[in-house]
Each structure stands twice: as C-alpha cells, then as structure tokens.
Amino acid sequence: MSNSTLGTPVPRTGLAGLRENWRSDVMSGFLVFLIALPLCLGIAMASGFPPMAGIISAIIGGLLVSRFNGSFVTINGPAAGLIVVILDSVQELGQGNSMAGYRYTLAAIVVASLLQTLMGFLKAGKLSAFFPSSVVHGMLAAIGIIIMSKQIHTLLGVKPDAETLFQTIGAIPRSFVDLNPEVAIIGFISLALMVGWGFLKNGYLRMIPAPLLVVLTGLALGQYFDLEHEHVYLFLPNDPVLPHHEFTIGPRFLVAIPEHFLSGFAFPDFDLIGTFAFWQQVVAICLVGSLESLISAAAVDKLDPHKRYSDLNRDLTAVGLGNTLAGLVGGLPMIAEIVRSSANINNGAKTGWSNFFHGAFLLIFVALFPHLIHEIPLASLAALLVYTGFRLASPKEFMKTLAIGYEQLIVFVITIIGVIATDLLVGVAIGMATEFLVHLLRSVDWKQVLRLYFKVEEIEPGEFHIRVDGAAFFANFLSLKSELAALPERKKLVFDLSEAETIDHTVMEFIHHYCEDYERRGGSCRIQGLHRHTATSDHPLAARRRVHGRLASSAQ
C-alpha cells in the first residue's frame, strides 16, 4: 500500500524503480554497508556465532529478501535484539561445546524460520499487537542490560570466570581491576566516539557514520599496539597502585575470520529436533524475531517521506524464507533492522534496491578484503554493542514508561527482572501475567476479557463510526485491529469510546498511531468519549477507566 506526498511522485518498484533511482539507492546502499559491516560482525560474535554468520545474514537479506519482501526502504540483517536468544540457544544446546551448539542452533533457526514463513502466509502479522507495549519494551530493555553486561568484559580485554548471567554481572568490577590497558584504551576511545558523535553540531562531520569511525580508529590503534603479533608489554611499571604491570596482547583480541569466503559457511545439525530444549529455542527465536521485525517494519514506515506502508504479512514471509536459507548455510536470523533502515532513509534511499546494494557491497568486501576485517579489534565491536545495549535500556526508557503510568512501569520492570532472572520466554510470560493482574486489580469484568465488543458502521457516505464497549485491552482487541485494517482510505472516522469500561495503554497507543497513520494517508479521525474516563496519569496514552454517575456528568 502506498500514497504519494503532495507534489512528489511515489518511486516505482522493480526494474523500473532501479532505472529511475539507481544513483540514490547505490549511494545509500554503500553508506548503509559501512554501518552494517561492524554491526554484523559484533552481533555475530556476541551471539556465540562465527563473525561471518552476521555477514552471511545481511548478504541474504540484501540480495534475496529485498527482492520479494513487503517493505520499501527497510534494511534486513542481524539485530542486537536477537543476541540473547541466539547465545542462550548455543549454550543450552551445545552444553559446553560451542561448535556443536552453533550447528544445533542453525537447525533451530531453520525450523523457527519455517514457522515464521507459515505465520506470514496465515497473515499472522497482526499478532504482534497481542503483546502489551510495556512487556515488549521491558523485554528489549532486559536484552540491552544483558548485552552490556557481557560485552563490557570484551571491551576491557578480560574473560570473566562466570557461568551464569548474574555471575557475569557480578564480575564487572573485577574486570575493571584486571583490565588489559591497551585493549581497554581501544574500547573506551571507541565508546567515547559512539557517545560523542551524536552531540556534534557540524552537519558534514555527522554524515560520517559513527560505527565506521569506530572501526577506522580501532584499526589504527590495533596497528599502533601491534595486536597482530602476540607479545608481553609493561604498563606503568613504577605505579604502586596497579595490582600488576605485565600484560599480554595478540591476535586473540582481533576478529577471527576465514581467509576464503566459502570457508565461512556451515550447516545445521538436526540431531536434537526431538528434544524439548530444541523446541524451546525454536519458539524463542520465532517469537522474538517475528516481534522485532514487525515492530521495526511498522516504525520504519513512519519515517518514509513518501508515506508508503509495508505489507507486514508479506514482509514476515520474506524474512522467514531468508532466515531459512541463512540457517541452512551458517547465518544468523535477520529482521527488518530499524537503525540501519533509518540511516537508509536519511541517506536518500528511494526503493528496496538500496537494501540490495547494501548486501552486494558486503559480499564484495568480504570476498576481496577478509584480511582487513581480521584487523578489526574486538574491543571496538564490543563498544558498538555496549552503546546499543545502553540505548535499549537507557534511563529515558524508564522515564517514558513512568510518564504513561505507575502500573506500566511495574509491568516494564517486572518483565526486565523476569527475563534476566529466568529466560526470555518465561520473562515475557511473567510480564503478560503482571499486565493481566493489573487489569484484575482494576476490577475488570472478566466476562469481557476474552472478547471485545465493538461495532463499525458507515453512518453516512464517507463517514465511519467505530463504537467500543466493555473492556478494551491487549488480549482482546485483535478483531478490532483486523476490522480497521479493512476500512477504505481517505474517509472520516469517529472512534466512540464513551461506553468502554476500561482501555489499557496498548489499545490507547494503537488507536493513537492508527489515527496518525490514517490522517497521513489523507483521511480524518476523531476520538470522542474520553471525557467520561479517568486516566492513570496525565500522559495522553495512559490507561483509562470509565467513571459513572455524577463524576461522569461533572466531567462533561
């Protein structure tokens, strides 16, 4: 589905779009490639996969998925949000054997991707709305915390003696004491560049992608410290404060990559397909990958200057097929990745060919210059991931959730604790159970829980009236979402919420975003009846409950 902005024609797709926009798409594809290269390497290694696995995924996403997906300017590739799921799978299935865990996880990726493809064919893209917003954001924040806790050690050049996540977090102070100075210098300078680059005011300098600058700086420092050759060095030998002054540095602090591109391929092992642990990982990979991809694709649509809208079901099918191939040849699962996609739009991309060219540049680079990739310090890539993890779990995320209401912050924090203390699937389930409990404490009529009562009717030509009754919350509004998706464009819509007993934050957020998108496509929306409700906070998307009797009358 697409619409043109006023006076601006919508770029054509297919070969016609390539002929029309190849200059802008080639340039944007090249710039995105510069961002994607270090991120693909870092995400793969943080996931317990060989570095080439991330490159393979992005190449497939660019060269193949871009040709039949349902989006226009998204970039497909591995994402930080899947690091925790994949690493957990490698550790659980491998039981201490990282190579076996890698191959078993490839098998889990293949099966999860086939399920993902089936979901797309069954038009299950709307199921992403079933998960409460605070639970999804809590899940992502927990992933960010886990990424930071694991990558800080790599940034410092230390391998902690820890088996569990809590031991890994607890070992952080010790890693600062035992840090390898030259490796840590590379890591801290890289992290400072990532943080500081966003504060630059100079538009020309900001055109240089921060990840590219981090890699170039890391390459230069790696040469200066001679990371290519293992050797012992002394650091501040006369300083009595340091616990020791002798450190070892060498190639183990650099990216390990095969000399030949084809040597980077690996194949899945399906021996564990009959076990519960295998299917647990399949569900986790399918759930998190599908959720992240759908959410990211929808978010990228809001950035598209041409106001085009992705076919999310087709996109889910395409990503599923791409992930199936990636799993068969040794790659990570991919999603519609929002950071690279937003950079793609900012760089002037017009069509999906920019995604194609980004994959082509990656293929050419790794085929011709594997030695250059080997020179990249691991500490530089760790700095990229620490920064990414912090953005997922920054204090801003907590404050944004608190602004919506204390009950949303409770769900958010409990989801984070649940994911960190157990695993991702159990943590998300705990978060959803907490959201249900919040509704129970609000005295929701549980007869209304499983079904949302609503009516959509055209009261006059071109004007649709949507009336919602009863309790509207995350677990029962999918039918309303499907009905709204079928409404014609460029009409007048009126949402009447006056008879809704309760409206949770997820539904409020959905209606708000739906109205924004509908108006962007040339229609008009109006929401009425909220004056009969009390909100849990001053935030416009806060959960609401209807008041009765005199309170409702005085509100009017």
Coordinates of C-alpha atoms in Angstrom, one line a residue:
M1 CA 0.0 0.0 0.0
S2 CA 1.4 3.4 -0.8
N3 CA 0.5 7.0 -1.2
S4 CA 2.3 10.0 -2.6
T5 CA 3.2 13.1 -0.7
L6 CA 1.7 16.2 -2.2
G7 CA 3.5 17.1 -5.4
T8 CA 6.0 14.2 -5.0
P9 CA 5.5 11.1 -7.1
V10 CA 6.0 7.8 -5.4
P11 CA 9.1 6.0 -6.6
R12 CA 8.4 3.0 -8.8
T13 CA 9.4 -0.5 -7.7
G14 CA 11.1 -3.4 -9.6
L15 CA 13.4 -2.8 -12.6
A16 CA 11.6 0.5 -13.4
G17 CA 12.4 1.7 -9.9
L18 CA 16.1 0.7 -10.4
R19 CA 16.3 2.6 -13.6
E20 CA 14.7 5.6 -12.0
N21 CA 16.5 5.8 -8.7
W22 CA 19.7 3.8 -9.1
R23 CA 22.0 6.7 -8.2
S24 CA 20.4 7.5 -4.8
D25 CA 19.9 3.8 -4.0
V26 CA 23.5 2.8 -4.8
M27 CA 24.9 5.7 -2.7
S28 CA 22.6 4.9 0.3
G29 CA 23.3 1.2 0.0
F30 CA 27.1 1.9 0.2
L31 CA 26.7 4.2 3.3
V32 CA 24.5 1.6 5.0
F33 CA 27.1 -1.1 4.2
L34 CA 29.7 1.0 6.1
I35 CA 27.4 0.9 9.1
A36 CA 26.3 -2.7 8.7
L37 CA 29.7 -4.3 8.4
P38 CA 31.0 -3.7 12.0
L39 CA 27.5 -4.3 13.5
C40 CA 27.1 -7.6 11.7
L41 CA 30.5 -8.8 13.0
G42 CA 29.8 -7.7 16.5
I43 CA 26.3 -9.1 16.7
A44 CA 27.5 -12.5 15.4
M45 CA 30.3 -12.8 17.9
A46 CA 28.2 -11.6 20.8
S47 CA 25.7 -14.3 19.8
G48 CA 28.2 -17.1 20.0
F49 CA 28.4 -17.4 16.2
P50 CA 31.4 -17.0 14.0
P51 CA 31.8 -13.4 12.7
M52 CA 31.0 -14.5 9.2
A53 CA 27.5 -15.5 10.3
G54 CA 26.4 -11.9 10.6
I55 CA 27.7 -11.0 7.2
I56 CA 26.0 -14.1 5.6
S57 CA 22.7 -13.0 7.1
A58 CA 23.0 -9.4 5.8
I59 CA 24.0 -10.6 2.3
I60 CA 21.0 -12.8 2.1
G61 CA 18.7 -10.1 3.5
G62 CA 20.1 -7.6 0.9
L63 CA 20.4 -9.7 -2.2
L64 CA 17.4 -12.0 -1.8
V65 CA 14.9 -10.8 0.8
S66 CA 14.8 -7.3 -0.7
R67 CA 13.5 -8.7 -4.0
F68 CA 10.2 -10.0 -2.6
N69 CA 9.6 -8.5 0.8
G70 CA 6.6 -6.3 1.5
S71 CA 8.5 -3.1 2.5
F72 CA 10.2 -0.3 0.6
V73 CA 13.2 1.2 2.5
T74 CA 13.9 -1.3 5.3
I75 CA 17.3 -2.9 5.6
N76 CA 17.3 -6.6 6.6
G77 CA 20.1 -8.1 8.7
P78 CA 21.0 -9.4 12.1
A79 CA 20.0 -7.3 15.1
A80 CA 21.2 -6.8 18.7
G81 CA 17.7 -7.8 20.0
L82 CA 18.4 -11.4 19.0
I83 CA 21.8 -11.7 20.6
V84 CA 20.5 -13.0 23.9
V85 CA 18.2 -15.6 22.3
I86 CA 20.8 -17.0 20.0
L87 CA 23.6 -17.0 22.6
D88 CA 21.2 -18.8 25.0
S89 CA 20.5 -21.4 22.3
V90 CA 24.2 -22.0 21.6
Q91 CA 24.9 -22.5 25.3
E92 CA 21.8 -24.6 26.1
L93 CA 22.0 -26.9 23.1
G94 CA 25.8 -27.1 23.0
Q95 CA 26.3 -27.9 26.7
G96 CA 29.8 -26.5 26.7
N97 CA 30.6 -27.4 23.0
S98 CA 30.4 -24.1 21.2
M99 CA 30.7 -25.6 17.7
A100 CA 28.0 -28.2 18.4
G101 CA 25.8 -25.5 19.9
Y102 CA 26.3 -23.4 16.8
R103 CA 25.2 -26.2 14.4
Y104 CA 22.2 -27.2 16.6
T105 CA 21.2 -23.5 16.8
L106 CA 21.3 -23.3 13.0
A107 CA 18.8 -26.2 12.9
A108 CA 16.6 -24.3 15.4
I109 CA 16.8 -21.2 13.2
V110 CA 15.7 -23.2 10.1
V111 CA 12.7 -24.7 11.9
A112 CA 11.8 -21.3 13.6
S113 CA 12.1 -19.6 10.2
L114 CA 9.7 -22.1 8.5
L115 CA 7.2 -21.3 11.3
Q116 CA 7.8 -17.6 10.6
T117 CA 7.1 -18.1 6.9
L118 CA 3.9 -20.0 7.8
M119 CA 2.8 -17.2 10.0
G120 CA 3.2 -14.8 7.1
F121 CA 1.2 -16.9 4.8
L122 CA -1.5 -17.2 7.5
K123 CA -1.5 -13.4 7.8
A124 CA -0.4 -13.5 11.5
G125 CA 1.4 -10.2 11.3
K126 CA -1.3 -8.7 13.5
L127 CA -0.5 -11.0 16.4
S128 CA 2.3 -8.6 17.3
A129 CA -0.4 -6.4 18.8
F130 CA -1.2 -9.2 21.3
F131 CA 1.9 -8.4 23.4
P132 CA 1.5 -5.4 25.7
S133 CA 3.7 -2.4 24.8
S134 CA 5.3 -2.3 28.3
V135 CA 6.1 -6.0 28.1
V136 CA 7.8 -5.6 24.7
H137 CA 9.8 -2.6 25.8
G138 CA 10.7 -4.4 29.0
M139 CA 11.9 -7.4 27.0
L140 CA 14.1 -5.1 24.8
A141 CA 15.5 -3.3 27.9
A142 CA 16.4 -6.6 29.5
I143 CA 18.1 -7.6 26.3
G144 CA 20.1 -4.3 26.4
I145 CA 21.2 -5.0 30.0
I146 CA 22.3 -8.5 29.1
I147 CA 24.3 -7.2 26.1
M148 CA 26.0 -4.6 28.2
S149 CA 26.9 -7.0 31.0
K150 CA 28.5 -9.4 28.6
Q151 CA 30.3 -7.0 26.2
I152 CA 31.8 -4.8 28.9
H153 CA 34.3 -7.6 29.6
T154 CA 35.3 -7.8 26.0
L155 CA 35.7 -4.0 25.9
L156 CA 38.1 -4.3 28.8
G157 CA 40.0 -7.2 27.3
V158 CA 39.1 -9.6 30.1
K159 CA 37.4 -13.0 30.0
P160 CA 35.4 -13.4 33.3
D161 CA 35.3 -16.6 35.2
A162 CA 31.5 -16.8 35.2
E163 CA 28.9 -19.3 34.1
T164 CA 25.6 -17.6 34.8
L165 CA 24.3 -14.1 33.8
F166 CA 24.3 -12.9 37.4
Q167 CA 27.9 -14.1 37.8
T168 CA 28.8 -12.2 34.6
I169 CA 27.2 -9.0 36.0
G170 CA 28.9 -9.6 39.4
A171 CA 32.3 -10.0 37.7
I172 CA 32.2 -6.5 36.1
P173 CA 34.0 -4.7 39.0
R174 CA 36.7 -7.4 38.9
S175 CA 37.2 -6.9 35.2
F176 CA 37.8 -3.2 35.7
V177 CA 40.5 -4.1 38.2
D178 CA 42.1 -6.7 35.8
L179 CA 41.5 -4.8 32.5
N180 CA 44.1 -5.1 29.8
P181 CA 45.2 -1.4 29.4
E182 CA 45.8 -1.3 25.7
V183 CA 42.7 -3.2 24.8
A184 CA 40.7 -1.0 27.2
I185 CA 42.1 2.1 25.6
I186 CA 40.8 0.9 22.2
G187 CA 37.4 0.1 23.8
F188 CA 37.0 3.4 25.8
I189 CA 38.0 5.5 22.8
S190 CA 35.5 3.6 20.6
L191 CA 32.8 4.0 23.2
A192 CA 33.5 7.8 23.6
L193 CA 33.3 8.2 19.8
M194 CA 29.9 6.5 19.7
V195 CA 28.6 8.6 22.5
G196 CA 30.2 11.9 21.5
W197 CA 29.4 11.7 17.8
G198 CA 25.7 12.3 18.4
F199 CA 26.4 15.6 20.1
L200 CA 28.2 17.1 17.1
K201 CA 26.6 20.1 15.5
N202 CA 28.6 20.0 12.3
G203 CA 26.4 18.5 9.6
Y204 CA 29.3 17.5 7.4
L205 CA 31.0 15.6 10.1
R206 CA 27.8 13.9 11.2
M207 CA 27.5 12.5 7.7
I208 CA 30.3 10.1 8.6
P209 CA 28.7 7.0 10.3
A210 CA 29.9 6.7 13.9
P211 CA 30.4 2.9 13.6
L212 CA 32.7 3.4 10.6
L213 CA 34.7 5.9 12.5
V214 CA 34.9 3.5 15.4
V215 CA 36.2 0.7 13.1
L216 CA 38.8 3.0 11.5
T217 CA 40.0 4.2 14.8
G218 CA 40.2 0.7 16.1
L219 CA 42.2 -0.4 13.0
A220 CA 44.7 2.4 13.6
L221 CA 45.0 1.7 17.3
G222 CA 45.3 -2.0 16.6
Q223 CA 48.3 -1.3 14.3
Y224 CA 49.8 1.0 16.9
F225 CA 49.6 -1.5 19.7
D226 CA 50.6 -4.3 17.3
L227 CA 47.7 -6.6 18.1
E228 CA 48.6 -8.8 15.1
H229 CA 51.6 -10.3 17.0
E230 CA 51.3 -11.8 20.4
H231 CA 53.7 -10.1 22.9
V232 CA 54.0 -9.1 26.5
Y233 CA 54.2 -5.4 27.5
L234 CA 54.6 -3.4 30.7
F235 CA 52.1 -0.7 31.7
L236 CA 53.1 1.9 34.2
P237 CA 55.8 -0.3 35.8
N238 CA 56.6 2.2 38.5
D239 CA 52.9 2.8 39.6
P240 CA 52.4 1.1 43.1
V241 CA 48.6 1.3 42.8
L242 CA 48.2 -1.2 39.9
P243 CA 47.9 -4.9 41.0
H244 CA 50.2 -6.0 38.2
H245 CA 52.0 -4.3 35.3
E246 CA 52.7 -7.1 32.8
F247 CA 50.0 -7.8 30.2
T248 CA 49.8 -10.0 27.1
I249 CA 48.3 -8.8 23.8
G250 CA 47.9 -10.6 20.4
P251 CA 45.6 -11.8 17.6
R252 CA 43.0 -13.2 20.0
F253 CA 41.9 -9.7 20.6
L254 CA 41.1 -9.3 16.8
V255 CA 38.2 -10.6 14.7
A256 CA 38.8 -14.2 13.6
I257 CA 37.6 -14.7 10.0
P258 CA 38.4 -17.4 7.4
E259 CA 40.7 -16.3 4.5
H260 CA 38.2 -17.6 1.9
F261 CA 34.6 -16.5 1.8
L262 CA 33.2 -20.0 1.2
S263 CA 35.0 -21.3 4.3
G264 CA 32.6 -19.3 6.4
F265 CA 29.6 -21.4 5.5
A266 CA 28.4 -24.1 8.0
F267 CA 25.5 -26.5 8.0
P268 CA 22.8 -27.3 10.6
D269 CA 22.6 -30.4 12.8
F270 CA 19.1 -31.6 13.4
D271 CA 20.0 -34.4 15.9
L272 CA 18.2 -32.6 18.8
I273 CA 15.0 -31.9 16.9
G274 CA 13.1 -34.5 19.1
T275 CA 14.1 -32.8 22.4
F276 CA 12.1 -30.2 24.5
A277 CA 15.2 -27.9 24.7
F278 CA 15.4 -27.7 20.9
W279 CA 11.7 -26.7 20.6
Q280 CA 12.1 -24.2 23.4
Q281 CA 14.8 -22.4 21.4
V282 CA 12.7 -22.6 18.2
V283 CA 9.8 -20.9 19.9
A284 CA 12.1 -18.2 21.4
I285 CA 13.8 -17.5 18.1
C286 CA 10.5 -17.4 16.1
L287 CA 8.7 -15.2 18.7
V288 CA 11.4 -12.6 19.3
G289 CA 12.5 -12.5 15.6
S290 CA 8.9 -12.0 14.4
L291 CA 8.0 -9.5 17.0
E292 CA 11.1 -7.3 16.4
S293 CA 10.8 -7.5 12.6
L294 CA 7.1 -6.5 12.6
I295 CA 7.6 -3.7 15.1
S296 CA 10.7 -2.4 13.2
A297 CA 9.0 -2.5 9.8
A298 CA 6.0 -0.6 11.1
A299 CA 8.3 2.0 12.8
V300 CA 10.3 2.5 9.5
D301 CA 7.0 3.1 7.6
K302 CA 6.5 6.2 9.8
L303 CA 9.9 7.6 8.6
D304 CA 9.2 7.0 4.9
P305 CA 8.9 10.5 3.3
H306 CA 6.7 9.0 0.6
K307 CA 4.2 7.7 3.1
R308 CA 4.3 4.1 1.8
Y309 CA 3.1 1.3 4.0
S310 CA 4.6 -2.2 4.2
D311 CA 2.6 -5.4 3.7
L312 CA 3.7 -6.8 7.1
N313 CA 2.5 -10.3 6.3
R314 CA 4.4 -10.4 3.1
D315 CA 7.4 -9.0 4.9
L316 CA 7.2 -11.7 7.6
T317 CA 7.0 -14.4 4.9
A318 CA 10.0 -13.0 3.1
V319 CA 12.1 -12.6 6.2
G320 CA 11.1 -16.2 7.2
L321 CA 12.3 -17.6 3.8
G322 CA 15.5 -15.5 4.1
N323 CA 16.1 -16.8 7.6
T324 CA 15.6 -20.4 6.4
L325 CA 18.3 -20.0 3.9
A326 CA 20.6 -18.2 6.4
G327 CA 20.2 -21.1 8.9
L328 CA 21.0 -23.7 6.2
V329 CA 24.3 -22.0 5.3
G330 CA 25.5 -20.8 8.7
G331 CA 24.0 -17.4 9.1
L332 CA 22.2 -15.6 11.9
P333 CA 18.5 -14.9 11.7
M334 CA 17.6 -11.4 10.3
I335 CA 14.9 -8.9 10.9
A336 CA 13.9 -5.5 9.5
E337 CA 16.5 -3.6 11.4
I338 CA 15.4 -0.1 12.4
V339 CA 18.8 1.7 13.0
R340 CA 20.2 0.8 9.5
S341 CA 16.8 1.4 8.0
S342 CA 16.5 4.9 9.4
A343 CA 20.1 5.6 8.1
N344 CA 19.0 4.3 4.8
I345 CA 16.1 6.8 4.6
N346 CA 18.3 9.7 5.8
N347 CA 20.8 8.8 3.1
G348 CA 18.2 9.4 0.4
A349 CA 17.1 5.8 -0.4
K350 CA 14.1 5.6 -2.6
T351 CA 13.4 1.8 -3.1
G352 CA 14.3 -1.6 -1.9
W353 CA 17.2 -1.6 -4.3
S354 CA 19.2 0.2 -1.6
N355 CA 18.8 -2.9 0.6
F356 CA 20.0 -5.0 -2.4
F357 CA 23.1 -2.8 -2.9
H358 CA 24.0 -2.9 0.8
G359 CA 24.1 -6.7 0.5
A360 CA 26.1 -6.6 -2.7
F361 CA 28.7 -4.3 -1.2
L362 CA 29.0 -6.6 1.9
L363 CA 29.5 -9.6 -0.4
I364 CA 32.2 -7.8 -2.5
F365 CA 34.1 -6.6 0.6
V366 CA 34.2 -9.9 2.5
A367 CA 35.2 -11.8 -0.7
L368 CA 38.0 -9.4 -1.6
F369 CA 39.2 -8.0 1.8
P370 CA 39.0 -10.6 4.5
H371 CA 42.4 -9.6 5.9
L372 CA 41.1 -6.1 6.6
I373 CA 38.2 -7.5 8.6
H374 CA 40.7 -9.6 10.6
E375 CA 42.5 -6.4 11.7
I376 CA 39.4 -5.0 13.5
P377 CA 39.8 -5.2 17.3
L378 CA 37.1 -7.0 19.3
A379 CA 37.1 -4.1 21.7
S380 CA 35.8 -1.7 19.0
L381 CA 32.9 -4.0 18.2
A382 CA 32.2 -4.5 21.9
A383 CA 32.0 -0.7 22.3
L384 CA 29.3 -0.6 19.5
L385 CA 27.3 -3.3 21.3
V386 CA 27.6 -1.7 24.7
Y387 CA 26.3 1.6 23.2
T388 CA 23.5 -0.3 21.5
G389 CA 22.6 -2.1 24.8
F390 CA 22.6 1.2 26.7
R391 CA 20.1 2.7 24.1
L392 CA 17.8 -0.3 24.6
A393 CA 17.9 0.1 28.4
S394 CA 18.6 3.8 28.9
P395 CA 17.0 5.8 31.8
K396 CA 14.9 7.5 29.2
E397 CA 13.1 4.3 28.5
F398 CA 12.2 4.0 32.3
M399 CA 11.1 7.7 32.4
K400 CA 9.0 7.3 29.2
T401 CA 7.2 4.3 30.7
L402 CA 6.7 6.0 34.1
A403 CA 5.1 9.0 32.3
I404 CA 2.4 6.7 31.0
G405 CA 1.6 5.4 34.5
Y406 CA 3.0 3.6 37.5
E407 CA 1.2 0.4 36.6
Q408 CA 3.1 0.4 33.2
L409 CA 6.4 1.0 34.9
I410 CA 5.6 -2.0 37.2
V411 CA 4.9 -4.3 34.2
F412 CA 8.1 -2.9 32.5
V413 CA 10.4 -3.5 35.5
I414 CA 8.9 -6.9 36.3
T415 CA 9.4 -8.0 32.7
I416 CA 13.1 -6.9 32.9
I417 CA 13.6 -8.8 36.1
G418 CA 11.8 -11.9 34.8
V419 CA 13.9 -12.0 31.6
I420 CA 17.2 -11.6 33.5
A421 CA 16.3 -14.0 36.3
T422 CA 14.9 -16.8 34.1
D423 CA 14.9 -16.6 30.3
L424 CA 13.3 -14.6 27.6
L425 CA 10.1 -16.6 27.1
V426 CA 9.4 -17.0 30.8
G427 CA 10.2 -13.4 31.4
V428 CA 7.7 -12.3 28.7
A429 CA 5.1 -14.6 30.2
I430 CA 5.7 -13.1 33.6
G431 CA 5.2 -9.6 32.2
M432 CA 2.0 -10.6 30.5
A433 CA 0.7 -12.2 33.7
T434 CA 1.5 -9.0 35.5
E435 CA -0.5 -7.0 33.0
F436 CA -3.4 -9.3 33.5
L437 CA -3.1 -8.8 37.2
V438 CA -3.1 -5.1 36.8
H439 CA -6.5 -5.4 35.0
L440 CA -7.8 -7.7 37.7
L441 CA -6.9 -5.1 40.3
R442 CA -8.8 -2.5 38.3
S443 CA -11.9 -4.7 38.8
V444 CA -12.3 -5.6 35.1
D445 CA -15.4 -7.6 34.4
W446 CA -13.8 -10.9 33.3
K447 CA -16.8 -11.7 31.1
Q448 CA -15.4 -9.1 28.8
V449 CA -11.8 -10.3 28.9
L450 CA -11.9 -12.8 26.0
R451 CA -14.0 -10.7 23.6
L452 CA -14.0 -7.0 22.8
Y453 CA -17.5 -5.7 21.9
F454 CA -17.4 -3.1 19.1
K455 CA -19.4 -2.0 16.1
V456 CA -18.2 -0.4 12.9
E457 CA -20.8 1.2 10.6
E458 CA -21.0 3.7 7.9
I459 CA -23.5 6.2 9.2
E460 CA -23.4 8.3 6.1
P461 CA -21.4 8.1 2.8
G462 CA -17.7 8.5 3.6
E463 CA -18.1 8.6 7.4
F464 CA -17.5 5.5 9.6
H465 CA -18.4 5.3 13.3
I466 CA -16.4 2.9 15.5
R467 CA -18.0 2.2 18.8
V468 CA -16.2 0.3 21.5
D469 CA -17.9 -1.3 24.6
G470 CA -16.7 -3.2 27.6
A471 CA -13.0 -3.8 28.4
A472 CA -10.5 -3.0 25.7
F473 CA -7.0 -4.3 26.4
F474 CA -4.1 -6.1 24.7
A475 CA -5.6 -9.6 24.9
N476 CA -8.9 -8.9 23.1
F477 CA -8.5 -6.2 20.5
L478 CA -7.1 -8.1 17.6
S479 CA -10.5 -8.4 16.0
L480 CA -10.9 -4.6 16.1
K481 CA -7.4 -4.2 14.5
S482 CA -8.4 -6.5 11.7
E483 CA -11.7 -4.6 11.1
L484 CA -9.9 -1.3 11.0
A485 CA -7.3 -2.6 8.5
A486 CA -10.2 -3.3 6.1
L487 CA -11.6 0.2 6.1
P488 CA -11.2 2.3 2.9
E489 CA -8.7 5.2 2.9
R490 CA -9.4 8.9 2.8
K491 CA -12.7 8.7 4.8
K492 CA -13.8 10.3 8.0
L493 CA -13.6 8.0 11.1
V494 CA -15.1 8.6 14.5
F495 CA -14.0 6.5 17.5
D496 CA -16.6 6.5 20.2
L497 CA -15.1 5.3 23.4
S498 CA -17.8 6.6 25.7
E499 CA -19.1 3.2 26.6
A500 CA -15.8 1.4 27.1
E501 CA -15.4 0.4 30.7
T502 CA -11.6 0.3 30.6
I503 CA -9.0 1.0 27.9
D504 CA -5.4 -0.1 28.5
H505 CA -2.3 1.6 27.3
T506 CA -1.7 -0.8 24.5
V507 CA -5.1 -0.1 22.9
M508 CA -4.8 3.6 23.5
E509 CA -1.4 3.6 21.8
F510 CA -2.8 1.5 18.9
I511 CA -5.8 3.9 18.3
H512 CA -3.5 6.9 18.5
H513 CA -1.0 5.5 16.0
Y514 CA -3.8 4.2 13.7
C515 CA -5.3 7.7 13.6
E516 CA -1.9 9.3 12.9
D517 CA -1.3 6.9 10.0
Y518 CA -4.8 7.2 8.6
E519 CA -4.5 11.0 8.6
R520 CA -1.1 10.8 6.9
R521 CA -2.8 8.8 4.1
G522 CA -5.4 11.6 3.6
G523 CA -8.2 10.6 5.9
S524 CA -9.5 12.2 9.1
C525 CA -10.0 10.7 12.6
R526 CA -11.7 11.9 15.7
I527 CA -11.8 10.3 19.1
Q528 CA -14.8 11.0 21.4
G529 CA -16.0 9.9 24.8
L530 CA -12.7 10.0 26.7
H531 CA -14.2 12.8 28.9
R532 CA -16.1 10.0 30.7
H533 CA -12.9 8.3 31.8
T534 CA -10.2 8.9 34.4
A535 CA -6.6 8.3 33.3
T536 CA -3.9 6.7 35.4
S537 CA -1.6 9.6 34.5
D538 CA -1.5 12.9 32.5
H539 CA 0.0 11.1 29.6
P540 CA -2.3 11.1 26.5
L541 CA -1.8 7.4 26.0
A542 CA -2.3 6.4 29.7
A543 CA -4.8 3.6 30.5
R544 CA -8.3 4.8 31.4
R545 CA -11.4 3.7 33.3
R546 CA -14.9 4.9 32.9
V547 CA -16.5 6.8 35.8
H548 CA -20.2 6.6 36.4
G549 CA -22.9 8.8 37.8
R550 CA -22.1 12.3 39.0
L551 CA -18.4 12.1 38.2
A552 CA -19.2 11.4 34.6
S553 CA -21.7 14.2 34.4
S554 CA -19.3 16.7 36.0
A555 CA -16.6 15.6 33.6
Q556 CA -18.8 16.7 30.7

